[in-house]
Amino acid sequence: MTISVKTEGDTISQTYDIASVYVNMVQSGGGATTVDGTVTAYSYYGIANLDSVNQVMNDATYTLVSDDGQYYVENEDGTSYLTSDESSATIFDASGEDEMNQALLGNVAVMTSRINQTITKTIDHSEITFTKKYDTSNINKSYQEMREAGLEAARGYVFPEDSQGSSMWAWQDKFQYGWTPDDGPVTTLPTYAY
Protein backbone atom coordinates (compact mmCIF):
# COMPACT_ATOMS: atom_id res chain seq x y z
CA MET A 1 0.00 0.00 0.00
CA THR A 2 1.32 3.45 -0.84
CA ILE A 3 0.30 6.57 1.06
CA SER A 4 0.93 9.86 -0.76
CA VAL A 5 0.58 13.43 0.47
CA LYS A 6 0.59 16.25 -2.09
CA THR A 7 1.25 19.82 -1.00
CA GLU A 8 1.98 22.81 -3.26
CA GLY A 9 3.76 20.82 -5.93
CA ASP A 10 5.59 18.42 -3.60
CA THR A 11 4.60 14.80 -3.20
CA ILE A 12 5.70 12.74 -0.25
CA SER A 13 4.91 9.04 -0.36
CA GLN A 14 5.65 5.95 1.66
CA THR A 15 5.01 2.34 0.65
CA TYR A 16 4.09 -0.29 3.26
CA ASP A 17 3.63 -4.04 3.03
CA ILE A 18 0.26 -4.81 4.57
CA ALA A 19 -0.26 -8.23 6.14
CA SER A 20 -3.95 -8.91 5.84
CA VAL A 21 -4.06 -12.69 6.21
CA TYR A 22 -2.80 -15.00 8.94
CA VAL A 23 -0.57 -17.94 8.10
CA ASN A 24 -3.00 -20.81 8.53
CA MET A 25 -3.52 -24.55 8.39
CA VAL A 26 -6.57 -26.46 7.20
CA GLN A 27 -7.04 -30.11 8.11
CA SER A 28 -8.78 -32.46 5.71
CA GLY A 29 -9.50 -36.14 6.15
CA GLY A 30 -8.61 -38.26 9.14
CA GLY A 31 -8.83 -36.70 12.54
CA ALA A 32 -9.86 -39.03 15.38
CA THR A 33 -10.60 -41.78 12.90
CA THR A 34 -10.85 -45.38 14.00
CA VAL A 35 -9.88 -46.80 10.59
CA ASP A 36 -6.30 -47.97 10.11
CA GLY A 37 -4.57 -46.42 7.11
CA THR A 38 -6.64 -43.24 6.94
CA VAL A 39 -4.58 -40.31 5.64
CA THR A 40 -4.90 -36.95 7.37
CA ALA A 41 -3.71 -33.92 5.41
CA TYR A 42 -2.79 -30.53 6.84
CA SER A 43 -2.60 -27.80 4.17
CA TYR A 44 -0.46 -24.81 5.17
CA TYR A 45 -1.02 -21.40 3.59
CA GLY A 46 1.11 -18.28 3.72
CA ILE A 47 4.49 -19.84 4.50
CA ALA A 48 7.35 -18.68 2.28
CA ASN A 49 9.99 -21.34 2.92
CA LEU A 50 8.24 -24.60 3.85
CA ASP A 51 10.43 -27.48 2.66
CA SER A 52 10.34 -30.12 5.42
CA VAL A 53 7.55 -31.84 7.32
CA ASN A 54 9.61 -31.34 10.50
CA GLN A 55 9.08 -27.58 10.21
CA VAL A 56 5.34 -27.97 10.87
CA MET A 57 4.97 -31.36 12.57
CA ASN A 58 6.52 -33.08 15.55
CA ASP A 59 7.30 -36.77 15.13
CA ALA A 60 4.48 -39.17 15.95
CA THR A 61 5.39 -41.70 18.63
CA TYR A 62 4.12 -44.89 20.19
CA THR A 63 4.54 -46.99 23.31
CA LEU A 64 3.89 -50.71 23.66
CA VAL A 65 1.12 -52.00 25.95
CA SER A 66 0.28 -55.64 26.70
CA ASP A 67 -3.22 -57.09 26.89
CA ASP A 68 -3.10 -56.78 30.68
CA GLY A 69 -2.14 -53.08 30.59
CA GLN A 70 1.59 -53.44 31.22
CA TYR A 71 4.00 -51.18 29.33
CA TYR A 72 7.23 -52.23 27.64
CA VAL A 73 10.48 -50.68 28.85
CA GLU A 74 13.82 -51.25 27.13
CA ASN A 75 17.03 -50.16 28.84
CA GLU A 76 20.05 -48.78 27.00
CA ASP A 77 21.80 -52.14 27.39
CA GLY A 78 18.94 -53.88 25.55
CA THR A 79 17.34 -55.54 28.56
CA SER A 80 13.61 -55.11 28.84
CA TYR A 81 10.87 -55.43 31.44
CA LEU A 82 7.20 -54.60 32.05
CA THR A 83 5.83 -51.75 34.14
CA SER A 84 2.40 -50.40 35.02
CA ASP A 85 3.85 -46.86 34.92
CA GLU A 86 3.03 -45.45 31.47
CA SER A 87 5.45 -42.55 31.96
CA SER A 88 8.34 -45.04 32.21
CA ALA A 89 7.46 -46.80 28.94
CA THR A 90 9.95 -46.69 26.09
CA ILE A 91 8.82 -44.21 23.43
CA PHE A 92 9.34 -45.25 19.81
CA ASP A 93 9.44 -43.04 16.70
CA ALA A 94 6.34 -43.53 14.54
CA SER A 95 7.09 -40.92 11.85
CA GLY A 96 8.70 -43.20 9.24
CA GLU A 97 7.27 -44.77 6.09
CA ASP A 98 6.67 -48.10 7.83
CA GLU A 99 4.57 -46.40 10.52
CA MET A 100 2.61 -43.12 10.18
CA ASN A 101 4.50 -42.04 7.07
CA GLN A 102 4.72 -38.34 7.90
CA ALA A 103 5.64 -36.44 4.76
CA LEU A 104 5.43 -33.05 3.07
CA LEU A 105 3.87 -32.84 -0.39
CA GLY A 106 4.14 -29.24 -1.55
CA ASN A 107 2.38 -27.23 1.15
CA VAL A 108 0.56 -30.27 2.58
CA ALA A 109 1.81 -32.29 5.55
CA VAL A 110 0.34 -35.80 5.59
CA MET A 111 0.30 -38.71 7.99
CA THR A 112 -1.34 -42.12 7.98
CA SER A 113 -3.30 -43.39 10.97
CA ARG A 114 -2.17 -46.63 12.53
CA ILE A 115 -4.59 -48.51 14.76
CA ASN A 116 -4.40 -51.98 16.33
CA GLN A 117 -0.84 -52.59 15.16
CA THR A 118 0.96 -55.26 17.16
CA ILE A 119 4.53 -56.42 17.72
CA THR A 120 5.98 -59.36 19.63
CA LYS A 121 8.87 -58.87 22.05
CA THR A 122 10.74 -61.35 24.23
CA ILE A 123 10.98 -60.59 27.95
CA ASP A 124 12.57 -63.12 30.34
CA HIS A 125 12.45 -65.81 27.63
CA SER A 126 8.70 -65.28 27.12
CA GLU A 127 7.18 -63.89 23.95
CA ILE A 128 4.61 -61.18 24.61
CA THR A 129 2.46 -59.51 21.97
CA PHE A 130 2.05 -55.78 22.47
CA THR A 131 -0.31 -53.29 20.89
CA LYS A 132 1.32 -50.11 19.62
CA LYS A 133 -0.29 -47.17 21.42
CA TYR A 134 0.18 -44.24 19.04
CA ASP A 135 0.31 -40.67 20.29
CA THR A 136 -0.39 -37.76 17.96
CA SER A 137 -1.65 -35.40 20.65
CA ASN A 138 1.15 -32.90 20.00
CA ILE A 139 1.66 -33.59 16.30
CA ASN A 140 1.20 -30.07 14.88
CA LYS A 141 3.75 -27.47 15.87
CA SER A 142 2.54 -24.19 17.32
CA TYR A 143 3.08 -21.00 15.36
CA GLN A 144 5.88 -20.10 17.76
CA GLU A 145 7.56 -23.48 17.12
CA MET A 146 7.20 -22.92 13.37
CA ARG A 147 8.94 -19.55 13.64
CA GLU A 148 11.67 -21.14 15.79
CA ALA A 149 12.09 -23.79 13.05
CA GLY A 150 12.95 -20.94 10.66
CA LEU A 151 9.66 -20.57 8.83
CA GLU A 152 8.81 -17.15 7.43
CA ALA A 153 5.47 -15.71 6.45
CA ALA A 154 4.96 -15.17 2.73
CA ARG A 155 4.38 -11.66 1.42
CA GLY A 156 0.94 -10.49 2.55
CA TYR A 157 0.78 -12.95 5.46
CA VAL A 158 1.69 -12.74 9.14
CA PHE A 159 2.09 -15.41 11.81
CA PRO A 160 -0.56 -15.07 14.52
CA GLU A 161 0.61 -15.03 18.13
CA ASP A 162 -1.34 -18.22 18.79
CA SER A 163 -3.93 -20.37 17.07
CA GLN A 164 -6.88 -19.23 19.17
CA GLY A 165 -7.56 -16.03 17.27
CA SER A 166 -7.22 -17.64 13.86
CA SER A 167 -8.69 -21.13 14.31
CA MET A 168 -12.33 -21.99 14.11
CA TRP A 169 -13.00 -25.71 14.59
CA ALA A 170 -16.34 -27.03 13.43
CA TRP A 171 -18.70 -28.50 16.00
CA GLN A 172 -18.56 -32.30 16.04
CA ASP A 173 -21.68 -33.83 17.50
CA LYS A 174 -19.90 -37.15 18.00
CA PHE A 175 -17.51 -35.53 20.48
CA GLN A 176 -19.84 -32.75 21.66
CA TYR A 177 -16.96 -30.43 20.94
CA GLY A 178 -16.18 -27.55 18.60
CA TRP A 179 -16.99 -23.98 17.80
CA THR A 180 -20.28 -22.29 17.03
CA PRO A 181 -20.90 -18.59 16.37
CA ASP A 182 -22.57 -18.33 19.79
CA ASP A 183 -19.64 -19.89 21.65
CA GLY A 184 -16.67 -18.00 20.26
CA PRO A 185 -13.41 -19.80 19.56
CA VAL A 186 -12.44 -22.92 21.50
CA THR A 187 -9.58 -22.70 23.96
CA THR A 188 -8.28 -26.27 23.62
CA LEU A 189 -8.54 -28.96 21.00
CA PRO A 190 -9.44 -32.60 21.63
CA THR A 191 -6.56 -35.06 21.44
CA TYR A 192 -6.67 -38.80 21.03
CA ALA A 193 -4.08 -41.50 21.61
CA TYR A 194 -4.75 -44.61 19.54
Tab-separated table of C-alpha atoms in Angstrom:
chain	number	residue	atom	x	y	z
A	1	MET	CA	0.000	0.000	0.000
A	2	THR	CA	1.320	3.452	-0.840
A	3	ILE	CA	0.303	6.574	1.059
A	4	SER	CA	0.929	9.860	-0.758
A	5	VAL	CA	0.579	13.427	0.475
A	6	LYS	CA	0.589	16.253	-2.091
A	7	THR	CA	1.251	19.823	-0.997
A	8	GLU	CA	1.979	22.811	-3.261
A	9	GLY	CA	3.760	20.819	-5.926
A	10	ASP	CA	5.593	18.422	-3.604
A	11	THR	CA	4.598	14.799	-3.196
A	12	ILE	CA	5.702	12.737	-0.245
A	13	SER	CA	4.911	9.039	-0.356
A	14	GLN	CA	5.648	5.952	1.661
A	15	THR	CA	5.007	2.335	0.655
A	16	TYR	CA	4.086	-0.286	3.260
A	17	ASP	CA	3.628	-4.036	3.031
A	18	ILE	CA	0.264	-4.807	4.569
A	19	ALA	CA	-0.264	-8.227	6.138
A	20	SER	CA	-3.946	-8.911	5.842
A	21	VAL	CA	-4.063	-12.691	6.212
A	22	TYR	CA	-2.799	-15.005	8.942
A	23	VAL	CA	-0.573	-17.939	8.096
A	24	ASN	CA	-3.000	-20.811	8.532
A	25	MET	CA	-3.521	-24.550	8.385
A	26	VAL	CA	-6.574	-26.461	7.198
A	27	GLN	CA	-7.040	-30.112	8.112
A	28	SER	CA	-8.784	-32.456	5.707
A	29	GLY	CA	-9.505	-36.139	6.152
A	30	GLY	CA	-8.612	-38.263	9.137
A	31	GLY	CA	-8.826	-36.696	12.540
A	32	ALA	CA	-9.865	-39.026	15.378
A	33	THR	CA	-10.604	-41.778	12.898
A	34	THR	CA	-10.854	-45.383	13.996
A	35	VAL	CA	-9.883	-46.796	10.586
A	36	ASP	CA	-6.302	-47.969	10.107
A	37	GLY	CA	-4.566	-46.424	7.108
A	38	THR	CA	-6.635	-43.235	6.937
A	39	VAL	CA	-4.581	-40.310	5.639
A	40	THR	CA	-4.897	-36.952	7.367
A	41	ALA	CA	-3.705	-33.924	5.413
A	42	TYR	CA	-2.794	-30.528	6.843
A	43	SER	CA	-2.596	-27.802	4.173
A	44	TYR	CA	-0.458	-24.811	5.171
A	45	TYR	CA	-1.024	-21.404	3.587
A	46	GLY	CA	1.107	-18.280	3.722
A	47	ILE	CA	4.488	-19.839	4.502
A	48	ALA	CA	7.353	-18.685	2.283
A	49	ASN	CA	9.987	-21.341	2.921
A	50	LEU	CA	8.245	-24.598	3.846
A	51	ASP	CA	10.429	-27.480	2.657
A	52	SER	CA	10.339	-30.116	5.420
A	53	VAL	CA	7.550	-31.838	7.322
A	54	ASN	CA	9.611	-31.338	10.498
A	55	GLN	CA	9.081	-27.576	10.214
A	56	VAL	CA	5.340	-27.969	10.866
A	57	MET	CA	4.970	-31.363	12.575
A	58	ASN	CA	6.525	-33.084	15.552
A	59	ASP	CA	7.303	-36.771	15.129
A	60	ALA	CA	4.479	-39.172	15.945
A	61	THR	CA	5.391	-41.701	18.629
A	62	TYR	CA	4.116	-44.892	20.188
A	63	THR	CA	4.542	-46.988	23.307
A	64	LEU	CA	3.893	-50.715	23.663
A	65	VAL	CA	1.124	-52.000	25.945
A	66	SER	CA	0.284	-55.637	26.702
A	67	ASP	CA	-3.218	-57.089	26.889
A	68	ASP	CA	-3.104	-56.785	30.682
A	69	GLY	CA	-2.144	-53.082	30.590
A	70	GLN	CA	1.587	-53.441	31.224
A	71	TYR	CA	3.998	-51.178	29.334
A	72	TYR	CA	7.226	-52.233	27.643
A	73	VAL	CA	10.479	-50.683	28.853
A	74	GLU	CA	13.816	-51.252	27.131
A	75	ASN	CA	17.027	-50.158	28.840
A	76	GLU	CA	20.052	-48.776	26.998
A	77	ASP	CA	21.804	-52.139	27.390
A	78	GLY	CA	18.940	-53.884	25.551
A	79	THR	CA	17.341	-55.537	28.562
A	80	SER	CA	13.606	-55.109	28.840
A	81	TYR	CA	10.868	-55.427	31.435
A	82	LEU	CA	7.203	-54.596	32.053
A	83	THR	CA	5.826	-51.750	34.140
A	84	SER	CA	2.401	-50.397	35.025
A	85	ASP	CA	3.845	-46.859	34.920
A	86	GLU	CA	3.032	-45.449	31.474
A	87	SER	CA	5.446	-42.546	31.959
A	88	SER	CA	8.340	-45.042	32.208
A	89	ALA	CA	7.464	-46.804	28.942
A	90	THR	CA	9.946	-46.689	26.087
A	91	ILE	CA	8.815	-44.208	23.435
A	92	PHE	CA	9.339	-45.249	19.814
A	93	ASP	CA	9.435	-43.043	16.702
A	94	ALA	CA	6.341	-43.529	14.538
A	95	SER	CA	7.086	-40.925	11.846
A	96	GLY	CA	8.699	-43.205	9.245
A	97	GLU	CA	7.273	-44.774	6.087
A	98	ASP	CA	6.668	-48.099	7.831
A	99	GLU	CA	4.570	-46.397	10.517
A	100	MET	CA	2.608	-43.124	10.176
A	101	ASN	CA	4.504	-42.044	7.067
A	102	GLN	CA	4.720	-38.343	7.900
A	103	ALA	CA	5.641	-36.443	4.755
A	104	LEU	CA	5.435	-33.052	3.074
A	105	LEU	CA	3.869	-32.844	-0.385
A	106	GLY	CA	4.138	-29.241	-1.554
A	107	ASN	CA	2.382	-27.231	1.149
A	108	VAL	CA	0.563	-30.267	2.576
A	109	ALA	CA	1.813	-32.291	5.553
A	110	VAL	CA	0.341	-35.799	5.585
A	111	MET	CA	0.299	-38.711	7.991
A	112	THR	CA	-1.343	-42.118	7.976
A	113	SER	CA	-3.299	-43.388	10.971
A	114	ARG	CA	-2.169	-46.632	12.532
A	115	ILE	CA	-4.586	-48.506	14.762
A	116	ASN	CA	-4.401	-51.976	16.327
A	117	GLN	CA	-0.839	-52.586	15.158
A	118	THR	CA	0.964	-55.260	17.163
A	119	ILE	CA	4.526	-56.420	17.715
A	120	THR	CA	5.979	-59.357	19.628
A	121	LYS	CA	8.874	-58.872	22.049
A	122	THR	CA	10.743	-61.351	24.235
A	123	ILE	CA	10.981	-60.590	27.953
A	124	ASP	CA	12.571	-63.116	30.338
A	125	HIS	CA	12.451	-65.814	27.634
A	126	SER	CA	8.697	-65.280	27.125
A	127	GLU	CA	7.178	-63.891	23.953
A	128	ILE	CA	4.613	-61.181	24.609
A	129	THR	CA	2.456	-59.511	21.975
A	130	PHE	CA	2.045	-55.784	22.473
A	131	THR	CA	-0.314	-53.288	20.887
A	132	LYS	CA	1.325	-50.110	19.625
A	133	LYS	CA	-0.287	-47.168	21.415
A	134	TYR	CA	0.176	-44.244	19.040
A	135	ASP	CA	0.314	-40.669	20.287
A	136	THR	CA	-0.392	-37.755	17.958
A	137	SER	CA	-1.652	-35.395	20.650
A	138	ASN	CA	1.149	-32.902	20.004
A	139	ILE	CA	1.662	-33.589	16.297
A	140	ASN	CA	1.202	-30.073	14.885
A	141	LYS	CA	3.746	-27.465	15.872
A	142	SER	CA	2.543	-24.190	17.323
A	143	TYR	CA	3.076	-21.001	15.355
A	144	GLN	CA	5.878	-20.102	17.764
A	145	GLU	CA	7.565	-23.479	17.117
A	146	MET	CA	7.204	-22.916	13.367
A	147	ARG	CA	8.942	-19.551	13.639
A	148	GLU	CA	11.667	-21.142	15.785
A	149	ALA	CA	12.087	-23.788	13.051
A	150	GLY	CA	12.954	-20.940	10.656
A	151	LEU	CA	9.661	-20.567	8.825
A	152	GLU	CA	8.806	-17.146	7.429
A	153	ALA	CA	5.466	-15.707	6.451
A	154	ALA	CA	4.965	-15.170	2.727
A	155	ARG	CA	4.375	-11.661	1.422
A	156	GLY	CA	0.938	-10.491	2.547
A	157	TYR	CA	0.777	-12.949	5.464
A	158	VAL	CA	1.694	-12.742	9.137
A	159	PHE	CA	2.089	-15.409	11.812
A	160	PRO	CA	-0.560	-15.068	14.524
A	161	GLU	CA	0.614	-15.026	18.129
A	162	ASP	CA	-1.341	-18.222	18.788
A	163	SER	CA	-3.932	-20.372	17.070
A	164	GLN	CA	-6.881	-19.232	19.174
A	165	GLY	CA	-7.562	-16.032	17.268
A	166	SER	CA	-7.222	-17.637	13.859
A	167	SER	CA	-8.688	-21.130	14.306
A	168	MET	CA	-12.330	-21.989	14.114
A	169	TRP	CA	-13.004	-25.709	14.591
A	170	ALA	CA	-16.344	-27.029	13.426
A	171	TRP	CA	-18.695	-28.502	16.002
A	172	GLN	CA	-18.556	-32.302	16.040
A	173	ASP	CA	-21.685	-33.826	17.504
A	174	LYS	CA	-19.905	-37.153	17.997
A	175	PHE	CA	-17.514	-35.534	20.476
A	176	GLN	CA	-19.837	-32.752	21.659
A	177	TYR	CA	-16.962	-30.428	20.936
A	178	GLY	CA	-16.179	-27.554	18.605
A	179	TRP	CA	-16.994	-23.977	17.804
A	180	THR	CA	-20.280	-22.291	17.030
A	181	PRO	CA	-20.897	-18.589	16.374
A	182	ASP	CA	-22.569	-18.328	19.795
A	183	ASP	CA	-19.635	-19.892	21.654
A	184	GLY	CA	-16.671	-18.003	20.258
A	185	PRO	CA	-13.408	-19.802	19.564
A	186	VAL	CA	-12.444	-22.923	21.499
A	187	THR	CA	-9.581	-22.696	23.963
A	188	THR	CA	-8.283	-26.272	23.620
A	189	LEU	CA	-8.536	-28.957	21.000
A	190	PRO	CA	-9.441	-32.595	21.627
A	191	THR	CA	-6.562	-35.057	21.440
A	192	TYR	CA	-6.668	-38.796	21.026
A	193	ALA	CA	-4.083	-41.502	21.614
A	194	TYR	CA	-4.751	-44.608	19.535
